[in-house]
Amino acid sequence: MKTIDVFACYYEASASVNGRDRHAAAVKLTATSDAGEITYEYSVSFFPHDDPEDFAISYDAYESETVFRGKGRRTKKRDAEYLETETLRAHADALAAKFDGTINWEKPLIEARLG
């Protein structure tokens, strides 16, 4: 099984989960391929980020959504479809809303990584 983060970036964010304020979110688009099947999944994980050096991801505030599962393989065309800015943000915002959270798209904490 191959798992690749097609997109990963940390953003300033706001949520309160399990009595703990979260000030950042990891946003990812992940592709997993195995035995001729491909899956694309968006995920959001809110984490404390109490200081500029704190990037310890806590998975108690994690939510994901599979947007494609089927026969095939990873292609640039499929990547581009799911990486389209408005599509990515809409799915991530919907996941964040499950925690009454928000993502500040204008304030990335790291440069986006593309895989």
Coordinates of C-alpha atoms in Angstrom, one line a residue:
M1 CA 0.0 0.0 0.0
K2 CA 1.3 3.4 -1.0
T3 CA 0.2 6.5 0.9
I4 CA 1.2 9.9 -0.3
D5 CA 0.2 13.4 1.0
V6 CA -0.7 15.1 -2.3
F7 CA -1.1 18.3 -0.3
A8 CA -0.2 19.2 3.3
C9 CA -0.1 22.6 5.0
Y10 CA -0.6 24.0 8.5
Y11 CA -2.8 27.1 9.0
E12 CA -3.7 29.3 11.8
A13 CA -7.1 28.1 13.0
S14 CA -9.5 28.2 15.8
A15 CA -11.4 25.5 17.6
S16 CA -12.0 24.2 21.1
V17 CA -12.0 20.4 21.5
N18 CA -12.1 18.4 24.7
G19 CA -11.8 21.5 26.8
R20 CA -8.6 22.6 25.0
D21 CA -8.2 25.6 22.6
R22 CA -6.6 24.8 19.3
H23 CA -4.9 27.5 17.4
A24 CA -3.8 25.7 14.2
A25 CA -4.9 23.0 11.8
A26 CA -3.1 20.5 9.6
V27 CA -5.0 20.2 6.3
K28 CA -4.2 17.3 4.0
L29 CA -5.2 15.6 0.8
T30 CA -3.9 12.1 0.8
A31 CA -3.9 9.5 -1.9
T32 CA -3.6 5.8 -1.1
S33 CA -3.2 3.2 -3.7
D34 CA -3.2 -0.6 -3.4
A35 CA -3.8 -3.5 -5.8
G36 CA -5.2 -1.3 -8.6
E37 CA -7.4 0.8 -6.3
I38 CA -7.0 4.5 -5.5
T39 CA -8.5 6.5 -2.6
Y40 CA -8.4 10.3 -2.2
E41 CA -9.1 11.6 1.3
Y42 CA -9.3 15.1 2.8
S43 CA -8.4 15.5 6.5
V44 CA -8.2 18.3 9.1
S45 CA -6.6 18.0 12.5
F46 CA -6.7 20.8 14.9
F47 CA -3.8 21.1 17.3
P48 CA -2.8 23.5 20.2
H49 CA 0.1 25.4 18.6
D50 CA 0.6 27.4 21.9
D51 CA 3.8 28.9 20.7
P52 CA 5.6 29.3 17.3
E53 CA 7.7 26.2 17.8
D54 CA 4.8 23.9 18.8
F55 CA 3.7 21.7 15.9
A56 CA 2.7 18.7 18.0
I57 CA -0.3 17.2 16.2
S58 CA -3.0 15.8 18.5
Y59 CA -5.4 13.5 16.8
D60 CA -8.3 13.9 19.2
A61 CA -9.5 16.7 16.9
Y62 CA -9.2 14.9 13.6
E63 CA -11.8 14.4 10.9
S64 CA -11.5 13.0 7.4
E65 CA -13.6 12.4 4.4
T66 CA -13.0 10.0 1.5
V67 CA -13.9 11.7 -1.8
F68 CA -12.9 9.1 -4.2
R69 CA -12.4 5.3 -4.1
G70 CA -12.3 3.2 -7.2
K71 CA -10.2 1.3 -9.7
G72 CA -7.3 3.1 -11.2
R73 CA -4.1 4.8 -10.1
R74 CA -3.0 8.2 -9.1
T75 CA -2.8 10.7 -12.0
K76 CA -1.9 14.4 -12.4
K77 CA -5.5 15.0 -13.7
R78 CA -7.1 13.5 -10.5
D79 CA -4.6 15.3 -8.3
A80 CA -5.5 18.6 -10.0
E81 CA -9.2 18.0 -9.6
Y82 CA -9.0 17.5 -5.8
L83 CA -6.3 20.1 -5.3
E84 CA -8.4 22.9 -6.9
T85 CA -8.3 25.6 -4.3
E86 CA -12.1 26.1 -3.9
T87 CA -12.7 22.3 -3.7
L88 CA -10.0 21.7 -1.2
R89 CA -11.1 24.6 1.0
A90 CA -14.8 23.7 0.8
H91 CA -14.1 20.1 2.0
A92 CA -11.7 21.2 4.7
D93 CA -14.1 23.9 6.0
A94 CA -16.9 21.3 6.2
L95 CA -14.6 19.0 8.2
A96 CA -13.6 22.0 10.5
A97 CA -17.2 22.8 11.0
K98 CA -17.7 19.5 12.8
F99 CA -15.6 21.0 15.6
D100 CA -17.2 24.4 15.3
G101 CA -13.7 25.4 14.0
T102 CA -12.4 27.7 11.4
I103 CA -9.3 27.7 9.2
N104 CA -7.6 31.0 8.4
W105 CA -6.6 30.3 4.8
E106 CA -4.7 33.6 4.5
K107 CA -2.3 32.6 7.3
P108 CA -0.3 29.4 6.6
L109 CA 2.2 28.5 9.3
I110 CA 4.4 26.5 6.9
E111 CA 4.8 26.4 3.1
A112 CA 2.4 24.0 1.5
R113 CA 4.0 20.6 0.6
L114 CA 3.0 18.9 -2.6
G115 CA 3.7 15.2 -3.0

